[in-house]
Amino acid sequence: MRKFFKNESGATAIEYGLIAALIAVAVIGAVTTLGNNTSSTFNTVSEQMV
């Protein structure tokens, strides 16, 4: 019974999963923002060329 309660491998796996999820959310947010900024820049350049 003591061995069961001292086993923390499941908690560690959950922690790594949460960290990976937070990193994924940050990357998605950064890519979305970068994509919007890039699109805006290309639109501005395109309008200036016409």
PDB file of C-alpha atoms in Angstrom, residues 7-26:
ATOM      1  CA  ASN A   7       4.391   6.257  -6.767  1.00  0.00           C
ATOM      2  CA  GLU A   8       4.474   9.701  -8.398  1.00  0.00           C
ATOM      3  CA  SER A   9       5.015   8.706 -12.022  1.00  0.00           C
ATOM      4  CA  GLY A  10       1.412   9.484 -12.935  1.00  0.00           C
ATOM      5  CA  ALA A  11       1.632  12.952 -11.389  1.00  0.00           C
ATOM      6  CA  THR A  12       4.844  13.619 -13.276  1.00  0.00           C
ATOM      7  CA  ALA A  13       3.256  12.582 -16.554  1.00  0.00           C
ATOM      8  CA  ILE A  14       0.313  14.905 -15.910  1.00  0.00           C
ATOM      9  CA  GLU A  15       2.686  17.779 -15.129  1.00  0.00           C
ATOM     10  CA  TYR A  16       4.581  17.214 -18.378  1.00  0.00           C
ATOM     11  CA  GLY A  17       1.281  17.092 -20.241  1.00  0.00           C
ATOM     12  CA  LEU A  18       0.179  20.412 -18.740  1.00  0.00           C
ATOM     13  CA  ILE A  19       3.507  22.032 -19.601  1.00  0.00           C
ATOM     14  CA  ALA A  20       3.247  20.758 -23.177  1.00  0.00           C
ATOM     15  CA  ALA A  21      -0.308  22.097 -23.437  1.00  0.00           C
ATOM     16  CA  LEU A  22       0.752  25.533 -22.174  1.00  0.00           C
ATOM     17  CA  ILE A  23       3.624  25.641 -24.648  1.00  0.00           C
ATOM     18  CA  ALA A  24       1.262  24.645 -27.460  1.00  0.00           C
ATOM     19  CA  VAL A  25      -1.176  27.433 -26.537  1.00  0.00           C
ATOM     20  CA  ALA A  26       1.668  29.968 -26.486  1.00  0.00           C
TER      21      ALA A  26
END
